[in-house]
Amino acid sequence: MKKIPIVMDCDPGTDDALAMLMVHAAKNIDLRAVTTVAGNLNREVTAQNALDITEYFGIPAPVAKGSYPIMKKFEALDISVMGEGGLGNAALPKAQGEFSPYNSVELLHREVQKAAGEIVILATGPLTNVALLLSVYLEDRELIREIVIMGGAVYYGNHTPRTEFNIYTDAEAAKIVFQSGIPIKMIGTDVTYRTPVTRKDLDCLLSDGKRVSKFIGDLMFYPGDGERPFPEEGIYIWDGLAAAALICPECMEWKHVYVDVETKGELTYGETVADMDHYLKQPPNVHIAFGCDKEKFIGIIQKTISAID
Ligand code: BDR
Ligand code: CA
């Protein structure tokens, strides 16, 4: 099977960590590099988490440190959501290995050039690094096969009434990426909110005593402020769903529409404005996921666990 070469640009982050394991384990994906960005936490912590995860699970991909938002003041996620270290209840040994000598933008550029025309970027954090790549290395725009993004919200935000966290964190960057002309798949709140994962879905996967299962359990069962029980209606595995969309695009329902990003609105900064009814008469630039076969999604997590020791 020909594997899809990818770079994962991320801000681990509990769900980024799971997504990383998913693409590492997937038979049809070749994870070539991990580039990190400030998002859920500051750039030092997301980078260290990524290095710790790759080393602990033997993921043979270099890890680079990334950027802060281009124009907006950086605001990390509230620590009650993913814990102080960003990985919920998981505590990994500090990696002994080194970061890539390149920063995230340089490492992305090198991988784009190496796999000219083939590379797919899986972006599960704010789009800062990707926007900088497309701005500094204009020639790379022609060489990226696709960008698969966890981010955006057509109908309901998860961070403000109209916005999703990754896009809100750096809307100027998102605008550059969405307007780049590169094929984009958007896995936003429209599909994550339709795909809640319940305790039952996870319990049956994670009771095998494997260390990878324990790690995923520690990521997913983090009770936030220490009081909150696992929600009965389930949790949303945002970045895991983006990884699944890359591994199995046919597991999702897609609509091809024109999307632009709001960067000026007082109440709507970071909104992904999707022209569902063609008012703007622009050609579609984004495939948006609106549905996912949950059994298949859970099946991909199951395969991830089986493939990793
Ligand atoms: C996204 O924001 C982050 O908190 C998660 O890691 C995910 O990428 C969900 O809105
Ligand atoms: Ca993320």
Coordinates of C-alpha atoms and ligand atoms in Angstrom, one line a residue:
M1 CA 0.0 0.0 0.0
K2 CA 1.3 3.4 -0.9
K3 CA 1.5 5.5 2.2
I4 CA 0.5 9.2 2.4
P5 CA 3.5 11.2 3.6
I6 CA 2.4 13.7 6.3
V7 CA 3.6 16.3 8.7
M8 CA 1.5 16.7 11.8
D9 CA 1.4 20.3 13.0
C10 CA 0.0 20.3 16.5
D11 CA -0.3 21.7 20.1
P12 CA -0.5 18.6 22.4
G13 CA -2.9 18.7 24.1
T14 CA -4.7 15.5 25.1
D15 CA -6.6 15.1 21.8
D16 CA -3.5 16.0 19.7
A17 CA -1.6 13.2 21.5
L18 CA -4.3 10.7 20.6
A19 CA -4.3 11.9 17.0
M20 CA -0.5 11.5 16.8
L21 CA -0.8 7.9 17.9
M22 CA -3.5 7.3 15.4
V23 CA -1.5 8.6 12.4
H24 CA 1.6 6.8 13.7
A25 CA -0.3 3.5 13.8
A26 CA -2.2 3.9 10.6
K27 CA -1.0 1.5 7.8
N28 CA -1.8 4.1 5.1
I29 CA 0.1 7.0 6.7
D30 CA 3.8 7.8 6.8
L31 CA 4.3 10.4 9.6
R32 CA 7.5 12.2 8.6
A33 CA 7.7 15.0 11.1
V34 CA 5.9 16.6 14.0
T35 CA 5.9 20.4 14.1
T36 CA 4.5 22.1 17.2
V37 CA 2.8 25.4 17.7
A38 CA 1.5 27.5 20.7
G39 CA -2.1 26.7 21.2
N40 CA -3.5 24.7 24.1
L41 CA -0.4 25.7 26.0
N42 CA 2.7 27.8 25.3
R43 CA 5.1 26.8 22.6
E44 CA 7.7 25.3 25.0
V45 CA 5.1 22.9 26.6
T46 CA 3.5 21.8 23.4
A47 CA 6.9 21.0 21.9
Q48 CA 8.1 19.1 25.0
N49 CA 4.9 17.1 25.1
A50 CA 5.3 16.1 21.5
L51 CA 8.9 15.1 22.1
D52 CA 8.0 13.1 25.2
I53 CA 5.2 11.3 23.3
T54 CA 7.3 10.4 20.2
E55 CA 10.1 9.1 22.4
Y56 CA 7.9 7.1 24.7
F57 CA 6.1 5.4 21.9
G58 CA 9.1 5.1 19.6
I59 CA 7.6 7.3 16.9
P60 CA 10.5 7.9 14.4
A61 CA 9.7 11.5 13.5
P62 CA 11.7 14.6 14.3
V63 CA 9.9 17.2 16.5
A64 CA 10.3 21.0 16.0
K65 CA 9.4 24.0 18.1
G66 CA 7.0 26.5 16.6
S67 CA 5.5 29.9 16.8
Y68 CA 3.1 32.2 18.6
P69 CA 0.1 33.8 16.8
I70 CA 1.1 36.2 14.1
M71 CA -0.8 39.2 15.2
K72 CA -3.1 38.3 18.1
K73 CA -1.9 38.2 21.7
F74 CA -1.5 34.5 22.7
E75 CA -4.1 33.1 25.0
A76 CA -3.6 29.5 26.1
L77 CA -6.6 27.3 26.9
D78 CA -7.8 27.3 30.5
I79 CA -5.7 24.7 32.4
S80 CA -8.9 23.2 33.8
V81 CA -9.6 21.7 30.4
M82 CA -6.5 19.6 29.9
G83 CA -4.6 20.0 33.1
E84 CA -1.4 22.0 33.8
G85 CA 0.8 19.9 31.6
G86 CA -1.8 19.6 28.9
L87 CA -2.0 15.8 28.9
G88 CA -4.7 15.3 31.4
N89 CA -3.8 12.6 33.9
A90 CA -0.9 11.2 31.8
A91 CA 2.6 11.7 33.1
L92 CA 5.3 10.7 30.6
P93 CA 9.1 10.6 31.3
K94 CA 10.9 13.6 30.0
A95 CA 12.4 12.8 26.7
Q96 CA 16.2 12.3 26.5
G97 CA 16.3 13.1 22.8
E98 CA 16.8 16.4 21.1
F99 CA 14.5 18.7 19.2
S100 CA 15.0 19.1 15.4
P101 CA 17.6 21.8 14.7
Y102 CA 15.0 23.4 12.5
N103 CA 12.0 25.4 13.8
S104 CA 8.5 24.2 12.8
V105 CA 8.3 26.4 9.7
E106 CA 11.7 25.3 8.4
L107 CA 11.0 21.6 9.1
L108 CA 7.6 21.9 7.3
H109 CA 9.4 23.5 4.4
R110 CA 12.0 20.8 4.2
E111 CA 9.4 18.0 4.3
V112 CA 7.3 19.8 1.6
Q113 CA 10.3 20.0 -0.6
K114 CA 11.4 16.4 0.0
A115 CA 8.0 14.9 -0.9
A116 CA 7.2 17.5 -3.6
G117 CA 3.6 17.3 -4.6
E118 CA 2.8 14.4 -2.2
I119 CA 2.8 15.9 1.3
V120 CA -0.3 16.3 3.3
I121 CA -0.3 18.6 6.4
L122 CA -2.5 17.5 9.3
A123 CA -3.0 20.6 11.4
T124 CA -4.5 20.1 14.8
G125 CA -3.5 23.4 16.4
P126 CA -3.7 27.0 15.5
L127 CA -2.6 27.6 11.9
T128 CA 0.3 29.9 12.7
N129 CA 3.2 27.7 11.4
V130 CA 1.3 26.7 8.3
A131 CA 0.5 30.4 7.4
L132 CA 4.1 31.4 8.0
L133 CA 5.3 28.5 5.7
L134 CA 2.9 29.7 3.0
S135 CA 4.0 33.3 3.4
V136 CA 7.8 32.7 3.6
Y137 CA 8.1 29.9 1.1
L138 CA 5.6 30.9 -1.6
E139 CA 6.8 28.1 -3.9
D140 CA 5.6 25.5 -1.3
R141 CA 2.0 26.4 -2.1
E142 CA 2.2 24.4 -5.4
L143 CA 3.8 21.4 -3.6
I144 CA 1.3 20.7 -0.8
R145 CA -1.2 18.0 -1.7
E146 CA -3.7 18.9 1.0
I147 CA -4.2 20.4 4.4
V148 CA -6.4 18.6 6.8
I149 CA -7.5 20.9 9.6
M150 CA -9.1 20.4 12.9
G151 CA -10.7 23.8 13.3
G152 CA -13.6 26.0 12.4
A153 CA -17.3 26.0 13.0
V154 CA -20.1 26.6 10.5
Y155 CA -23.0 26.7 13.0
Y156 CA -21.8 26.5 16.7
G157 CA -18.5 27.6 18.2
N158 CA -16.8 25.8 21.1
H159 CA -14.8 28.8 22.3
T160 CA -17.0 31.8 21.6
P161 CA -20.6 31.6 20.2
R162 CA -19.2 31.7 16.7
T163 CA -15.7 30.3 16.8
E164 CA -13.7 27.2 17.4
F165 CA -10.6 27.5 19.5
N166 CA -7.8 26.8 16.9
I167 CA -9.1 29.3 14.4
Y168 CA -9.9 31.9 17.1
T169 CA -6.3 31.6 18.5
D170 CA -4.8 32.9 15.2
A171 CA -7.5 34.0 12.8
E172 CA -5.1 35.9 10.6
A173 CA -3.1 32.8 10.1
A174 CA -6.2 30.8 9.3
K175 CA -7.3 33.3 6.7
I176 CA -4.0 33.0 4.9
V177 CA -4.3 29.2 4.9
F178 CA -8.0 29.1 3.8
Q179 CA -7.3 31.6 1.1
S180 CA -4.2 29.8 -0.2
G181 CA -5.9 27.8 -2.9
I182 CA -4.4 24.5 -1.5
P183 CA -7.1 21.8 -1.1
I184 CA -8.4 21.9 2.4
K185 CA -10.5 19.5 4.5
M186 CA -12.0 21.1 7.6
I187 CA -13.0 18.9 10.5
G188 CA -14.7 21.5 12.7
T189 CA -17.3 21.5 15.5
D190 CA -20.0 20.6 12.9
V191 CA -18.8 17.0 12.9
T192 CA -17.2 16.8 16.3
Y193 CA -20.5 17.8 18.0
R194 CA -22.2 15.1 16.0
T195 CA -19.7 12.4 17.2
P196 CA -19.7 12.2 21.0
V197 CA -17.7 9.4 22.4
T198 CA -19.2 7.8 25.5
R199 CA -17.6 6.1 28.4
K200 CA -18.9 2.8 27.1
D201 CA -17.2 3.3 23.7
L202 CA -13.9 3.9 25.5
D203 CA -14.1 1.4 28.4
C204 CA -14.3 -1.6 26.1
L205 CA -11.2 -0.4 24.2
L206 CA -9.1 0.6 27.1
S207 CA -9.4 -2.3 29.5
D208 CA -6.6 -4.5 28.0
G209 CA -3.8 -3.4 30.4
K210 CA -1.6 -2.2 27.6
R211 CA 0.5 1.0 28.3
V212 CA -0.9 2.7 25.2
S213 CA -4.4 2.1 26.5
K214 CA -3.5 3.4 29.9
F215 CA -2.0 6.5 28.3
I216 CA -5.1 7.1 26.2
G217 CA -7.3 6.5 29.2
D218 CA -5.3 9.1 31.2
L219 CA -5.7 11.6 28.4
M220 CA -9.4 11.1 27.9
F221 CA -10.6 10.5 31.4
Y222 CA -9.1 13.7 32.8
P223 CA -11.9 15.1 34.9
G224 CA -11.0 18.8 34.3
D225 CA -11.4 20.6 37.6
G226 CA -11.3 17.4 39.6
E227 CA -15.0 17.5 40.3
R228 CA -16.5 16.9 36.8
P229 CA -17.5 13.3 36.1
F230 CA -17.1 11.8 32.6
P231 CA -20.1 13.4 30.9
E232 CA -22.9 11.0 30.3
E233 CA -23.5 12.4 26.8
G234 CA -19.9 11.7 25.9
I235 CA -16.8 13.7 25.0
Y236 CA -15.6 15.2 21.7
I237 CA -12.3 13.9 20.5
W238 CA -11.6 16.9 18.2
D239 CA -8.2 16.1 16.8
G240 CA -8.7 12.4 16.8
L241 CA -11.6 13.0 14.4
A242 CA -9.2 15.0 12.1
A243 CA -6.7 12.1 12.2
A244 CA -9.6 9.7 11.3
A245 CA -10.6 12.0 8.4
L246 CA -7.1 11.7 7.0
I247 CA -6.9 7.9 7.6
C248 CA -10.4 7.2 6.3
P249 CA -11.9 10.1 4.4
E250 CA -14.8 7.8 3.3
C251 CA -15.8 7.5 6.9
M252 CA -17.0 11.1 6.8
E253 CA -19.8 13.0 5.0
W254 CA -18.4 16.1 3.2
K255 CA -19.7 19.3 1.6
H256 CA -17.6 21.3 -0.8
V257 CA -18.1 25.0 -0.1
Y258 CA -16.5 28.4 -0.1
V259 CA -15.1 29.4 3.3
D260 CA -13.4 32.6 4.4
V261 CA -12.2 33.6 7.9
E262 CA -13.5 36.7 9.8
T263 CA -10.6 38.7 11.3
K264 CA -12.3 42.0 12.1
G265 CA -15.6 41.2 13.8
E266 CA -15.9 42.4 17.4
L267 CA -18.0 39.3 18.3
T268 CA -17.0 37.1 15.4
Y269 CA -13.2 37.2 15.2
G270 CA -12.1 33.8 14.0
E271 CA -15.4 32.7 12.6
T272 CA -15.2 30.4 9.6
V273 CA -17.8 31.9 7.3
A274 CA -19.1 29.1 5.1
D275 CA -21.1 30.2 2.1
M276 CA -23.6 27.3 2.2
D277 CA -26.0 29.0 -0.2
H278 CA -23.5 30.4 -2.7
Y279 CA -24.2 34.1 -2.0
L280 CA -20.6 35.1 -2.7
K281 CA -20.4 33.3 -6.1
Q282 CA -16.9 32.0 -5.3
P283 CA -15.6 28.6 -6.2
P284 CA -15.6 26.1 -3.3
N285 CA -12.3 25.9 -1.5
V286 CA -12.9 23.7 1.5
H287 CA -14.4 20.2 2.0
I288 CA -16.2 20.5 5.4
A289 CA -17.1 17.3 7.3
F290 CA -20.6 17.3 8.6
G291 CA -20.9 13.7 9.6
C292 CA -18.8 10.7 10.7
D293 CA -19.5 7.0 11.0
K294 CA -18.8 6.6 14.7
E295 CA -18.3 2.9 14.6
K296 CA -15.5 3.3 12.1
F297 CA -14.0 6.1 14.1
I298 CA -13.9 3.9 17.2
G299 CA -12.5 1.1 15.0
I300 CA -9.6 3.3 14.1
I301 CA -8.8 4.0 17.7
Q302 CA -9.1 0.2 18.3
K303 CA -6.6 -0.5 15.5
T304 CA -4.3 2.2 17.0
I305 CA -4.2 0.4 20.3
S306 CA -3.6 -3.0 18.6
A307 CA -0.7 -1.6 16.6
I308 CA 1.2 0.1 19.4
D309 CA 3.0 -1.8 22.3
Ligands
BDR1 C1 -9.3 22.1 19.3 O1 -8.8 23.1 20.3 C2 -7.9 22.4 21.1 O2 -8.2 22.7 22.4 C3 -7.9 20.9 20.8 O3 -6.7 20.3 20.9 C4 -8.4 20.9 19.4 O4 -7.4 21.0 18.5 C5 -10.7 22.0 19.5 O5 -11.4 23.2 19.3
CA2 CA -5.1 20.6 19.2

